[in-house]
Each structure stands twice: as C-alpha cells, then as structure tokens.
Amino acid sequence: MAKLLWAVPCQKIITDQQTNAVSHIEVVEAFLAPEFPITIIPMQISTLWLQEEINEILAMRLRMRNPQGKLILEFESPKQMKLTKKRHRVNVSFSNITLDIPGEYTLIIEQKKSGKWRKESTLPVDFNLMKSQKK
C-alpha cells in the first residue's frame, strides 16, 4: 500500500521544468472573510506518496467537511494511478466552493485498498470572520 508522506494545502503549485523542483505558493492554514457565506479562492492540495511495492496502484480521494461535519466537497481520482517511481506527486485543484459558516474545515485524504477507503491524513483549515476595525 502506498504511503502518504505529506500533504500541503496552498493557492498555487509551481514545478520547475528543468529541475522538477516544486514550489508551494501561499500555503494555507487559515483565511479571514468579511462575511459568510463566501466562495473560496482556488486552492490546491499537493500530496507526495511513497511507493512501497513494485508497480503499485494508487486510487485517492479528497473530501472536505464543514465545522458541523457536513460533506461539502469530494474529489476522487478519475483513474487508478500506477506508481512507477519511488515517490509520486498527486495535486488536486478545486474552486468555487461556497462556505456557509465560519470555523474549522477538514480536508481528508484517503486511498482505496481492497475496495475500501482508508483515511491517510486530515488537514484543518480555518475560515473565520474578520474582526471589525473601529476608527
């Protein structure tokens, strides 16, 4: 079974064509909004997986739950990915998600093995109200 080494929520991922080095721009852990509901800016989740068996197959899913536990986003890889290198990157982009309430939202990264989804990691991201600034 592939092992998730890390996952990073950010606004932009840049991969250098010559060196294959990756830059994660504006890593996200919290946002402030003037009001709710809001539609969030485009985000990306960058993941790095370790191949533990030769020709391993990876099927992954990303889900997002609001502070009340309601599922508001689900992305499943459209196909299973054959891991041909020791480490394998998978990036997921999403946008136009409407958040109704402030609080801690949870990003859940899972992989499918033997027909069942297994949670590999959870990432909290806070979406809170800006404090009003008095003059």
Tab-separated table of C-alpha atoms in Angstrom:
chain	number	residue	atom	x	y	z
A	1	MET	CA	0.000	0.000	0.000
A	2	ALA	CA	1.348	3.424	-0.943
A	3	LYS	CA	2.261	5.641	1.974
A	4	LEU	CA	1.273	9.314	2.102
A	5	LEU	CA	4.433	11.214	3.045
A	6	TRP	CA	2.898	14.696	3.201
A	7	ALA	CA	0.070	16.911	2.017
A	8	VAL	CA	0.091	20.708	1.691
A	9	PRO	CA	-2.899	22.970	1.008
A	10	CYS	CA	-1.836	26.051	-0.947
A	11	GLN	CA	-3.011	28.510	-3.550
A	12	LYS	CA	-0.517	27.630	-6.285
A	13	ILE	CA	1.929	24.844	-7.144
A	14	ILE	CA	4.845	25.524	-9.477
A	15	THR	CA	7.020	22.703	-10.831
A	16	ASP	CA	10.297	23.708	-12.463
A	17	GLN	CA	10.568	22.018	-15.884
A	18	GLN	CA	14.358	21.636	-15.724
A	19	THR	CA	14.944	20.531	-12.144
A	20	ASN	CA	11.492	19.131	-11.262
A	21	ALA	CA	11.694	21.146	-8.024
A	22	VAL	CA	8.315	22.114	-6.585
A	23	SER	CA	7.306	25.442	-5.029
A	24	HIS	CA	4.175	25.693	-2.910
A	25	ILE	CA	2.951	29.288	-3.058
A	26	GLU	CA	0.815	30.790	-0.292
A	27	VAL	CA	0.454	27.720	1.904
A	28	VAL	CA	-2.961	27.815	3.541
A	29	GLU	CA	-3.847	27.154	7.148
A	30	ALA	CA	-6.421	29.894	7.746
A	31	PHE	CA	-8.459	32.527	5.947
A	32	LEU	CA	-10.308	35.592	7.193
A	33	ALA	CA	-13.524	36.668	5.487
A	34	PRO	CA	-15.621	39.820	5.980
A	35	GLU	CA	-18.851	37.769	5.992
A	36	PHE	CA	-20.389	34.363	5.381
A	37	PRO	CA	-21.360	32.692	3.150
A	38	ILE	CA	-18.241	33.079	0.985
A	39	THR	CA	-16.948	31.436	-2.169
A	40	ILE	CA	-13.339	30.494	-1.593
A	41	ILE	CA	-10.481	31.315	-3.922
A	42	PRO	CA	-8.947	28.492	-5.984
A	43	MET	CA	-6.919	26.109	-3.822
A	44	GLN	CA	-4.684	23.135	-4.460
A	45	ILE	CA	-3.678	20.200	-2.334
A	46	SER	CA	-0.210	18.848	-3.093
A	47	THR	CA	0.497	15.293	-1.959
A	48	LEU	CA	3.569	13.091	-2.078
A	49	TRP	CA	3.188	9.302	-1.960
A	50	LEU	CA	5.858	6.656	-1.370
A	51	GLN	CA	5.703	3.517	-3.475
A	52	GLU	CA	6.075	0.545	-1.140
A	53	GLU	CA	5.563	-2.252	-3.705
A	54	ILE	CA	6.697	-2.550	-7.328
A	55	ASN	CA	4.025	-1.412	-9.816
A	56	GLU	CA	1.729	-0.343	-7.014
A	57	ILE	CA	-1.667	1.137	-7.908
A	58	LEU	CA	-2.952	4.283	-6.167
A	59	ALA	CA	-6.572	5.405	-6.064
A	60	MET	CA	-7.023	8.524	-3.939
A	61	ARG	CA	-9.870	10.710	-2.773
A	62	LEU	CA	-10.025	14.189	-1.251
A	63	ARG	CA	-13.018	15.245	0.811
A	64	MET	CA	-13.822	18.430	2.730
A	65	ARG	CA	-16.147	18.666	5.724
A	66	ASN	CA	-17.503	21.848	7.312
A	67	PRO	CA	-17.271	22.505	11.081
A	68	GLN	CA	-20.560	20.635	11.570
A	69	GLY	CA	-19.220	17.558	9.760
A	70	LYS	CA	-21.256	18.052	6.571
A	71	LEU	CA	-19.501	16.880	3.396
A	72	ILE	CA	-19.109	19.870	1.044
A	73	LEU	CA	-16.504	18.595	-1.441
A	74	GLU	CA	-15.494	15.214	-2.794
A	75	PHE	CA	-12.895	14.574	-5.482
A	76	GLU	CA	-11.944	11.057	-6.465
A	77	SER	CA	-9.077	10.425	-8.867
A	78	PRO	CA	-10.721	9.596	-12.193
A	79	LYS	CA	-8.476	6.586	-12.655
A	80	GLN	CA	-6.128	4.465	-10.659
A	81	MET	CA	-2.535	5.627	-10.970
A	82	LYS	CA	0.271	3.131	-11.484
A	83	LEU	CA	3.210	4.219	-9.357
A	84	THR	CA	6.365	3.775	-11.408
A	85	LYS	CA	8.767	5.807	-9.275
A	86	LYS	CA	9.808	5.641	-5.636
A	87	ARG	CA	7.895	8.862	-4.891
A	88	HIS	CA	4.808	10.063	-6.745
A	89	ARG	CA	3.167	13.505	-6.619
A	90	VAL	CA	-0.585	13.987	-6.904
A	91	ASN	CA	-2.028	17.511	-6.968
A	92	VAL	CA	-5.740	18.286	-6.702
A	93	SER	CA	-7.217	21.685	-7.607
A	94	PHE	CA	-10.621	22.996	-6.631
A	95	SER	CA	-12.510	26.293	-6.668
A	96	ASN	CA	-15.977	27.824	-6.435
A	97	ILE	CA	-16.733	26.112	-3.133
A	98	THR	CA	-19.238	28.045	-1.031
A	99	LEU	CA	-18.702	28.028	2.739
A	100	ASP	CA	-21.826	28.856	4.732
A	101	ILE	CA	-20.387	29.140	8.229
A	102	PRO	CA	-17.087	30.156	9.835
A	103	GLY	CA	-14.939	27.648	11.672
A	104	GLU	CA	-12.501	24.786	11.147
A	105	TYR	CA	-12.976	22.869	7.901
A	106	THR	CA	-11.316	19.489	7.483
A	107	LEU	CA	-9.588	18.207	4.354
A	108	ILE	CA	-9.490	14.404	4.349
A	109	ILE	CA	-7.083	12.471	2.123
A	110	GLU	CA	-7.879	8.806	1.553
A	111	GLN	CA	-6.706	5.926	-0.586
A	112	LYS	CA	-8.625	2.875	-1.728
A	113	LYS	CA	-7.239	-0.544	-0.956
A	114	SER	CA	-9.103	-3.834	-1.369
A	115	GLY	CA	-12.257	-1.929	-2.309
A	116	LYS	CA	-12.357	0.173	0.883
A	117	TRP	CA	-11.389	3.798	1.502
A	118	ARG	CA	-8.760	4.348	4.187
A	119	LYS	CA	-8.041	7.742	5.758
A	120	GLU	CA	-4.382	8.717	5.320
A	121	SER	CA	-4.424	12.272	6.659
A	122	THR	CA	-6.619	15.138	7.792
A	123	LEU	CA	-5.701	18.787	7.362
A	124	PRO	CA	-7.559	21.519	9.253
A	125	VAL	CA	-8.112	24.882	7.551
A	126	ASP	CA	-9.777	27.718	9.473
A	127	PHE	CA	-12.210	30.082	7.761
A	128	ASN	CA	-13.141	32.823	10.220
A	129	LEU	CA	-14.746	36.238	10.322
A	130	MET	CA	-12.526	39.300	10.232
A	131	LYS	CA	-12.720	41.362	13.373
A	132	SER	CA	-14.324	44.715	12.672
A	133	GLN	CA	-11.852	47.546	12.891
A	134	LYS	CA	-13.118	50.591	14.767
A	135	LYS	CA	-11.696	54.013	13.999
